[in-house]
Coordinates of N, CA, C and O in Angstrom, one line a residue:
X5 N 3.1 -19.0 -31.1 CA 3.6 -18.1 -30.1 C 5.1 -18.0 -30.4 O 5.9 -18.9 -30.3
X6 N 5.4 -16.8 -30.7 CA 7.0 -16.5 -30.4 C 8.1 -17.0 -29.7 O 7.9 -17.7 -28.6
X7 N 9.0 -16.9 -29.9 CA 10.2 -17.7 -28.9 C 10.0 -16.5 -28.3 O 9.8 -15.4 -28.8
X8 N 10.1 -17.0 -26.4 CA 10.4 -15.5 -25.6 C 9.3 -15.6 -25.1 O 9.3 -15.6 -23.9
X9 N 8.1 -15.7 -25.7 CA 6.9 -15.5 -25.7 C 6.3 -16.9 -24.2 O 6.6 -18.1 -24.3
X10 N 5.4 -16.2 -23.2 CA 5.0 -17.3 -22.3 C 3.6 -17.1 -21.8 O 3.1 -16.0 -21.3
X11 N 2.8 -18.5 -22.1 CA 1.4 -17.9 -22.0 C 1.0 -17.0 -20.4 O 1.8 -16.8 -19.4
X12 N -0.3 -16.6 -20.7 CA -0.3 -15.9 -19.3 C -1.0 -16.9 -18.7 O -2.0 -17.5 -19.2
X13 N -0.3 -17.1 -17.3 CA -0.5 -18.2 -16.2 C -1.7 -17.0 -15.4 O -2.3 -17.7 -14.5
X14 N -1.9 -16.5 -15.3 CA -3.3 -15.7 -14.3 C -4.4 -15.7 -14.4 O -5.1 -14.9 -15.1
X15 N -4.9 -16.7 -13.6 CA -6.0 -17.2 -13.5 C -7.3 -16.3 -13.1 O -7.0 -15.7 -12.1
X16 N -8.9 -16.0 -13.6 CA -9.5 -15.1 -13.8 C -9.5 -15.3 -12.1 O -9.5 -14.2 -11.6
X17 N -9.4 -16.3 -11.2 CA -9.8 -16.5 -10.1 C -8.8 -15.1 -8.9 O -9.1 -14.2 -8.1
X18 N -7.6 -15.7 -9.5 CA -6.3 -15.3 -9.0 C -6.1 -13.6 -9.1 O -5.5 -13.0 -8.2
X19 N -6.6 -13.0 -10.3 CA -6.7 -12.0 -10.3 C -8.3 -10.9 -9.4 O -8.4 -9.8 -9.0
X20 N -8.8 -11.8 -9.6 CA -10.2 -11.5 -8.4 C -9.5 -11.3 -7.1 O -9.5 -10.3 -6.4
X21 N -9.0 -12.4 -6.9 CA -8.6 -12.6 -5.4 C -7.7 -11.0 -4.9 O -7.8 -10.2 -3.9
X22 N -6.8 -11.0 -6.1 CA -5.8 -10.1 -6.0 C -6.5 -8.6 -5.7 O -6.2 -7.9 -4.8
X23 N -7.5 -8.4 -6.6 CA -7.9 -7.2 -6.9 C -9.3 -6.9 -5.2 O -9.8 -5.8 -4.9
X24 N -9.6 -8.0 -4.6 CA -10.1 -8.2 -3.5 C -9.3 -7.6 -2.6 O -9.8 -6.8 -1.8
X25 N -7.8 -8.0 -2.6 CA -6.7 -7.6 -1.6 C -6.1 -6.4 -1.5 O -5.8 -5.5 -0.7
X26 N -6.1 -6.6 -3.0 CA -5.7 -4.8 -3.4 C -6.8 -3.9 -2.4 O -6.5 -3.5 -1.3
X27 N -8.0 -3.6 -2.9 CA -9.0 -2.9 -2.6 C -9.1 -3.0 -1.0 O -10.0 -2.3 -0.6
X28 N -8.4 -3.7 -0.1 CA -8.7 -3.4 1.5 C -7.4 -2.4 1.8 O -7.8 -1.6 2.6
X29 N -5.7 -2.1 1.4 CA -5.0 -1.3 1.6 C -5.9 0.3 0.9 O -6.0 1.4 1.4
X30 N -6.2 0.0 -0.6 CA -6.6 1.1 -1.2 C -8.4 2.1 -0.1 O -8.7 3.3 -0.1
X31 N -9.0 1.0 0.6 CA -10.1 2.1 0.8 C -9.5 2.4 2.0 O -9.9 3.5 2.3
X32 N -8.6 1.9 3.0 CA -7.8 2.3 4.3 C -7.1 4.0 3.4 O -7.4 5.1 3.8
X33 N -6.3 3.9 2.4 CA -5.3 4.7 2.4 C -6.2 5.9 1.4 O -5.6 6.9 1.4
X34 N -7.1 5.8 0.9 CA -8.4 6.9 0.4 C -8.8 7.4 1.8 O -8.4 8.5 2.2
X35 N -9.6 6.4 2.6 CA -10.1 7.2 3.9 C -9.0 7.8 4.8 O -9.4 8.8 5.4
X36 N -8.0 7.5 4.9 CA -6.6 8.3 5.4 C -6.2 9.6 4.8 O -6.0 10.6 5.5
X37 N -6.0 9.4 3.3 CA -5.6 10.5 3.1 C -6.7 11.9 2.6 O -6.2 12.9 2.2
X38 N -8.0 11.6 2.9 CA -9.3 12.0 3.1 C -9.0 13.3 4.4 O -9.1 14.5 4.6
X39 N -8.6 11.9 5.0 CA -9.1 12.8 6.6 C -7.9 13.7 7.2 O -7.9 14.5 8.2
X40 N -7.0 13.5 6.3 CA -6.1 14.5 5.8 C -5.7 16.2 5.5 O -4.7 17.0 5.6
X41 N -7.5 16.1 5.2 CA -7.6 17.2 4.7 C -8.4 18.2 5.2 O -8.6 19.4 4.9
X42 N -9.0 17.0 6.6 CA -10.2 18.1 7.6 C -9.7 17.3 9.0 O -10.1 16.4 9.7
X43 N -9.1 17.9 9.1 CA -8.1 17.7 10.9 C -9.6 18.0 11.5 O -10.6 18.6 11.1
X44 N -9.3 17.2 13.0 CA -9.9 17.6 13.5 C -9.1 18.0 15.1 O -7.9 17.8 15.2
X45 N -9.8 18.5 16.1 CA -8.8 18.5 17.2 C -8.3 17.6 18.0 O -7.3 17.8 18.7
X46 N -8.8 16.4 18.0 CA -8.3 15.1 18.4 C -7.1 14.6 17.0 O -5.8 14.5 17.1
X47 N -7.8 14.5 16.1 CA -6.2 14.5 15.2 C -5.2 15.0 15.4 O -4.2 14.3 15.8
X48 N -5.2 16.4 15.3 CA -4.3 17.3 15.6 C -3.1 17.2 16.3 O -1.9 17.3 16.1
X49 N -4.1 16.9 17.7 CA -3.6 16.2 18.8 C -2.5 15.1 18.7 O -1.4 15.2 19.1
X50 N -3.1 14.0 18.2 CA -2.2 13.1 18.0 C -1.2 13.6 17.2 O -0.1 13.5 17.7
X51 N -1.4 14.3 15.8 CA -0.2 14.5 15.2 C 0.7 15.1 15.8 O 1.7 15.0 15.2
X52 N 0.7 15.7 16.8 CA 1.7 16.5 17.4 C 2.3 15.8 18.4 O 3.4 16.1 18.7
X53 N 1.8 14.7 19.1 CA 2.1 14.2 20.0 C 2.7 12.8 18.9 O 2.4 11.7 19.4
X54 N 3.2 12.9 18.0 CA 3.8 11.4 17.3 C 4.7 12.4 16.2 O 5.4 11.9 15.3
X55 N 4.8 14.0 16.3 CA 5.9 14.6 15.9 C 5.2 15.2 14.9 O 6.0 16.2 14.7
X56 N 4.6 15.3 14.4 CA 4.2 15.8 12.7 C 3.1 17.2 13.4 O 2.4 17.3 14.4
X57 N 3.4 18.3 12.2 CA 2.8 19.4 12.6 C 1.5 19.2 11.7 O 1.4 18.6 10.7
X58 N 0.6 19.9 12.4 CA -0.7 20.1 11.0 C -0.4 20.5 10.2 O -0.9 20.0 9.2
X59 N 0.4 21.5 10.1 CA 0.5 22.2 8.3 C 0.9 21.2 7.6 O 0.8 21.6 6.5
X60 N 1.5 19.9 7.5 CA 2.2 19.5 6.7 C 1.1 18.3 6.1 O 1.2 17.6 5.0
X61 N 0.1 18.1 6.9 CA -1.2 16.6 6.6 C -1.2 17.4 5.4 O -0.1 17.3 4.9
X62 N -1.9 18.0 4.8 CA -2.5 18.0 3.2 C -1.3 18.3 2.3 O -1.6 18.6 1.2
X63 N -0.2 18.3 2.5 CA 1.3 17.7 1.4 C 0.6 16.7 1.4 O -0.1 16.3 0.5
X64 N 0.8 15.9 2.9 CA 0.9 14.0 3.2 C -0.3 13.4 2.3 O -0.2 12.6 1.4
X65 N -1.5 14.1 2.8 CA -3.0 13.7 2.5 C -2.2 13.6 0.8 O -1.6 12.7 0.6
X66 N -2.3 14.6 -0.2 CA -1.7 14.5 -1.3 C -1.0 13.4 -2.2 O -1.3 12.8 -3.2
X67 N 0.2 13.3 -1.3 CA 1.0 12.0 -1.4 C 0.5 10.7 -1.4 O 0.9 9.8 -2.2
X68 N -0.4 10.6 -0.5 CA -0.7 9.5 -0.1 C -2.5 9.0 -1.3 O -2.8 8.0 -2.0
X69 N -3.0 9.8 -1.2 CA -4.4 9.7 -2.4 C -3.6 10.0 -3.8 O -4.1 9.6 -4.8
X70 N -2.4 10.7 -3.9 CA -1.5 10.7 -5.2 C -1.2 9.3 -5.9 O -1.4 9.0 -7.1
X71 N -0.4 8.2 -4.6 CA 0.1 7.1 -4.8 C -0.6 6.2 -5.0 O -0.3 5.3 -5.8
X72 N -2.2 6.3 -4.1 CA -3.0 5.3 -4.3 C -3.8 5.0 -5.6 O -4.5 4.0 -5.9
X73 N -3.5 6.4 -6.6 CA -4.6 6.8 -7.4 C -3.2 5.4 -8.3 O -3.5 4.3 -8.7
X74 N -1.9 6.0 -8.2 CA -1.5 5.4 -9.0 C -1.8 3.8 -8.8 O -2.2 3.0 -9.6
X75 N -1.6 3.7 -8.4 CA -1.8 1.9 -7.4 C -3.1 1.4 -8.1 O -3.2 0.2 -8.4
X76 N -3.9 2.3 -8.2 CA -5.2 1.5 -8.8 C -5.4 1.5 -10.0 O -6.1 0.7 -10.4
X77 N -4.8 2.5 -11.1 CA -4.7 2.4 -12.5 C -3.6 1.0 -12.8 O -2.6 0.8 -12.2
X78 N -4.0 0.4 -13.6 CA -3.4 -1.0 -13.9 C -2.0 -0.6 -14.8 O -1.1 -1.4 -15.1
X79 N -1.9 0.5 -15.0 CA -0.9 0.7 -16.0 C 0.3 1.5 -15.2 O 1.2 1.9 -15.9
X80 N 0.3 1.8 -14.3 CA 0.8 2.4 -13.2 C 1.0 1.8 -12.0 O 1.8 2.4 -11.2
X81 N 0.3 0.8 -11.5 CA 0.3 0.1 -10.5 C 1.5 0.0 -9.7 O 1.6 0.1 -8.5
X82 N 2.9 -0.3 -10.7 CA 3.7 -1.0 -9.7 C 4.5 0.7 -9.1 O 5.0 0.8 -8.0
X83 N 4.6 1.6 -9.9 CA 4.9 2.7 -9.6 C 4.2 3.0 -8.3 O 4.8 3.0 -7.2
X84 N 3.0 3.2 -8.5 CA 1.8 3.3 -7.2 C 2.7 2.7 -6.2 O 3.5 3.3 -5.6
X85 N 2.4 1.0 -6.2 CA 3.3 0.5 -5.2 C 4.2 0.6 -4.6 O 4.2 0.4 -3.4
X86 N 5.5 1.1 -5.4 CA 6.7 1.6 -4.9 C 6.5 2.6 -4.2 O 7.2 2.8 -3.2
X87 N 5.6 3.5 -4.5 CA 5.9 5.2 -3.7 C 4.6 4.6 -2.5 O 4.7 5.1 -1.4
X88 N 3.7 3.8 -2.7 CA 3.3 3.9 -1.5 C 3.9 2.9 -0.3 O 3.4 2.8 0.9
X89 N 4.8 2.3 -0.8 CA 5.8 1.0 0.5 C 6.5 2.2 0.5 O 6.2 2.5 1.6
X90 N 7.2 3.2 0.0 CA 8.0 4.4 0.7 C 7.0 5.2 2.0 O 7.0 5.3 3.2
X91 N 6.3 5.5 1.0 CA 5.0 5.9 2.3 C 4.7 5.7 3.8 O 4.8 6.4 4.8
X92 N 4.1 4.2 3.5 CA 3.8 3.3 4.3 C 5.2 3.4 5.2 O 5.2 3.9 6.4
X93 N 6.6 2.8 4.6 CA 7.6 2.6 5.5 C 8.0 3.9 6.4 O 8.8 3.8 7.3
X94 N 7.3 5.2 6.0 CA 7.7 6.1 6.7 C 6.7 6.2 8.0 O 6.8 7.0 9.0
X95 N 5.9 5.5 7.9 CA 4.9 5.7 8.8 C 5.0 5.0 10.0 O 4.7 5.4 11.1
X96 N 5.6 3.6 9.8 CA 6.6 2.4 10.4 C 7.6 3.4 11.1 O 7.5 3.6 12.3
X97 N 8.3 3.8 10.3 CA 9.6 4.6 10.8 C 8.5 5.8 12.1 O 8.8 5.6 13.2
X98 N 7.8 6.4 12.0 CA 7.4 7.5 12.4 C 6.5 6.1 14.0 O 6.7 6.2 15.2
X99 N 6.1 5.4 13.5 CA 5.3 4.8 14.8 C 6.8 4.1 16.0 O 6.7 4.2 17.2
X100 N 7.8 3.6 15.3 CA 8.8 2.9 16.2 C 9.3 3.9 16.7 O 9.5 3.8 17.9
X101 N 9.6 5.2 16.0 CA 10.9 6.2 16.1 C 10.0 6.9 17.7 O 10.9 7.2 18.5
X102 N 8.6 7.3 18.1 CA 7.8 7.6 19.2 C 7.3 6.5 20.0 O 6.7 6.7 21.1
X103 N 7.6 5.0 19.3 CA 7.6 3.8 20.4 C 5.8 3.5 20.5 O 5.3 2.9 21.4
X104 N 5.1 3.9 19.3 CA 3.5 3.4 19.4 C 3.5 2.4 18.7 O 3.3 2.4 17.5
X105 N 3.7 1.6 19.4 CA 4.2 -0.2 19.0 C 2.3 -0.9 18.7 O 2.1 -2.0 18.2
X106 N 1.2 0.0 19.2 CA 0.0 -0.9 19.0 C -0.6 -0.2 17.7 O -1.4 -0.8 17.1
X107 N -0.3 1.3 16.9 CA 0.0 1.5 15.6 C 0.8 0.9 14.3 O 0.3 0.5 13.3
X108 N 1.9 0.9 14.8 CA 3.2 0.5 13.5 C 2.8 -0.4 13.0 O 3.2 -0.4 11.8
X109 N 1.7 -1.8 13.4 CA 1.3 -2.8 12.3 C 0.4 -2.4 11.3 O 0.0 -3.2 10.5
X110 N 0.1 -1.2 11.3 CA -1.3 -0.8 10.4 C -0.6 -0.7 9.4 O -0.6 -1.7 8.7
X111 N 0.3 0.5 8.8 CA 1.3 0.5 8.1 C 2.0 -1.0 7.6 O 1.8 -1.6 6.6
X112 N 2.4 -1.1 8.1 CA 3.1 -2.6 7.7 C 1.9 -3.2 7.0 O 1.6 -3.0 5.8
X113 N 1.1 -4.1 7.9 CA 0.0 -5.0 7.0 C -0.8 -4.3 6.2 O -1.4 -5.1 5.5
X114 N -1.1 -2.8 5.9 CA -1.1 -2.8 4.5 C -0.1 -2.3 3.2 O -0.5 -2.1 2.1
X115 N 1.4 -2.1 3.6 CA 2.3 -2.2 2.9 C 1.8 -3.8 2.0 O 1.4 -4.0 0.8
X116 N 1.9 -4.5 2.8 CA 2.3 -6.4 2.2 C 1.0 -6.2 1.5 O 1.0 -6.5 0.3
X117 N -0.4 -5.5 2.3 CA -1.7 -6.6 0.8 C -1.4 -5.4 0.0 O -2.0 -5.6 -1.1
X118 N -0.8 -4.4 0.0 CA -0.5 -3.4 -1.4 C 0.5 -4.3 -2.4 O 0.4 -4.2 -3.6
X119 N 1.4 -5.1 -2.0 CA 2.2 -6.3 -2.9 C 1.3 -7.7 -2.7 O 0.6 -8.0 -3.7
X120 N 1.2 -8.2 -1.8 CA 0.5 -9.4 -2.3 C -0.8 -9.1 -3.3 O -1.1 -9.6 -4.3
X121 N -1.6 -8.0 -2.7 CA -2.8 -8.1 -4.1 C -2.1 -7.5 -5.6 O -2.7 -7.5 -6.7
X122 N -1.4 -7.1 -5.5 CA -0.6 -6.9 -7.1 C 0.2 -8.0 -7.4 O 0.0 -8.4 -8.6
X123 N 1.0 -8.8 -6.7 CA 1.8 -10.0 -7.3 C 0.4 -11.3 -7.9 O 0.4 -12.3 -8.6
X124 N -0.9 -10.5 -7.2 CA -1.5 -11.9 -7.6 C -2.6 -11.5 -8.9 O -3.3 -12.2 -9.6
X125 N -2.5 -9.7 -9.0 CA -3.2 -9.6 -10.5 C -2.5 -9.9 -11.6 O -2.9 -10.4 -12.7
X126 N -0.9 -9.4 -11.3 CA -0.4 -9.0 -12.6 C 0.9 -9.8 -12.4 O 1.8 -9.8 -11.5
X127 N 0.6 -10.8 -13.9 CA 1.9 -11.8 -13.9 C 3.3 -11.1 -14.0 O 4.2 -11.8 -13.6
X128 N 3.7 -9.9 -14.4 CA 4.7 -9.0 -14.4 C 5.2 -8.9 -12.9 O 6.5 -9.0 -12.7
X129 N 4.8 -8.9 -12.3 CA 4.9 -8.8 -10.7 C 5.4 -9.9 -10.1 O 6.4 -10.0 -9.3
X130 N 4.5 -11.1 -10.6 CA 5.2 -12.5 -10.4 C 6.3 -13.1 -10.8 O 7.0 -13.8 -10.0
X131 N 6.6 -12.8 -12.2 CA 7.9 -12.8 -13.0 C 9.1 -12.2 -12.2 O 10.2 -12.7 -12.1
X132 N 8.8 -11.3 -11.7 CA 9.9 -10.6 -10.7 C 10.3 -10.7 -9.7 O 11.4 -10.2 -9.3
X133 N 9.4 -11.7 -8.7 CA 9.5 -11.9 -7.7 C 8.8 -13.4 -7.4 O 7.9 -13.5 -6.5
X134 N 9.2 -14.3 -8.1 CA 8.0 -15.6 -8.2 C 8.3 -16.4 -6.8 O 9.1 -16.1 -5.9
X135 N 7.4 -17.4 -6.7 CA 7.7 -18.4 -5.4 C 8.6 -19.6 -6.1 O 8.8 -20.1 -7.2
X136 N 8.8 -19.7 -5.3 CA 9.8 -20.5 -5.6 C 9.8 -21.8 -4.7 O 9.7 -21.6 -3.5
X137 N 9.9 -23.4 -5.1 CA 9.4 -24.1 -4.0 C 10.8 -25.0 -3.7 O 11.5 -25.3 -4.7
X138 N 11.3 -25.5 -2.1 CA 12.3 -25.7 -1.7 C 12.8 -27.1 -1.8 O 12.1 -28.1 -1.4
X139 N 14.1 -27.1 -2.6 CA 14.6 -28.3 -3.2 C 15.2 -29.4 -2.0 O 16.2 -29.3 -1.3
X140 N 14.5 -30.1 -1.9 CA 15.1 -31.4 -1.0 C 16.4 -32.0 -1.4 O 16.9 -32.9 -0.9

């Protein structure tokens, strides 16, 4: 092995796990940005009543099945990631900013398993952000 060079620590388990966690934000944010694209009048409804016009869901629907697509290609993943915690945070922003405090966690908790199941497939992710354990 090369100087520089460090085996890979990712265990076939750890990567299961990961790709388990992954796949509960990714079928949330498929069937979201799905339903995106066929409003219905109860949607509607809400969207207008939390600020957002219908014309603008199938941009969003777009964006949002755009980012996820990236998210799940391995070679793109962390890109995916980034644009969908932009996403997600806007959605956070959009639930506080109208005070629907029993929404804004949906957004949130799956922002985190969109990073926790990637920090736990791909050692690159870990490298960048590792745990770290607290020095007595």
């Amino acid at each position: 092995m090369s100087a520089g060079m460090q085996p890979n620590t990712t265990s076939k388990a750890m990567v299961w796990i990961g790709r388990v966690i992954s796949a509960l934000p990714v079928l949330m944010l498929i069937m979201s940005g799905q339903m995106k694209f066929h409003l219905t009048d109860d949607m509607i409804k809400q969207m207008t009543e939390i600020g957002w016009k219908p014309e603008v869901m199938t941009a969003l629907g777009v964006v949002e099945l755009g980012s996820t697509l990236l998210y799940i290609i391995p070679q793109t993943a962390v890109l995916g990631a980034i644009l969908l915690t932009g996403y997600l945070g806007g959605a956070v922003a959009t639930h506080i900013r109208v005070a629907d405090w029993s929404h804004m966690p949906i957004p949130l908790l799956l922002g985190v398993l969109v990073w926790v199941g990637l920090w736990l497939r791909d050692e690159r992710v870990r490298s960048l952000a590792p745990l770290r354990h607290l020095e007595h």
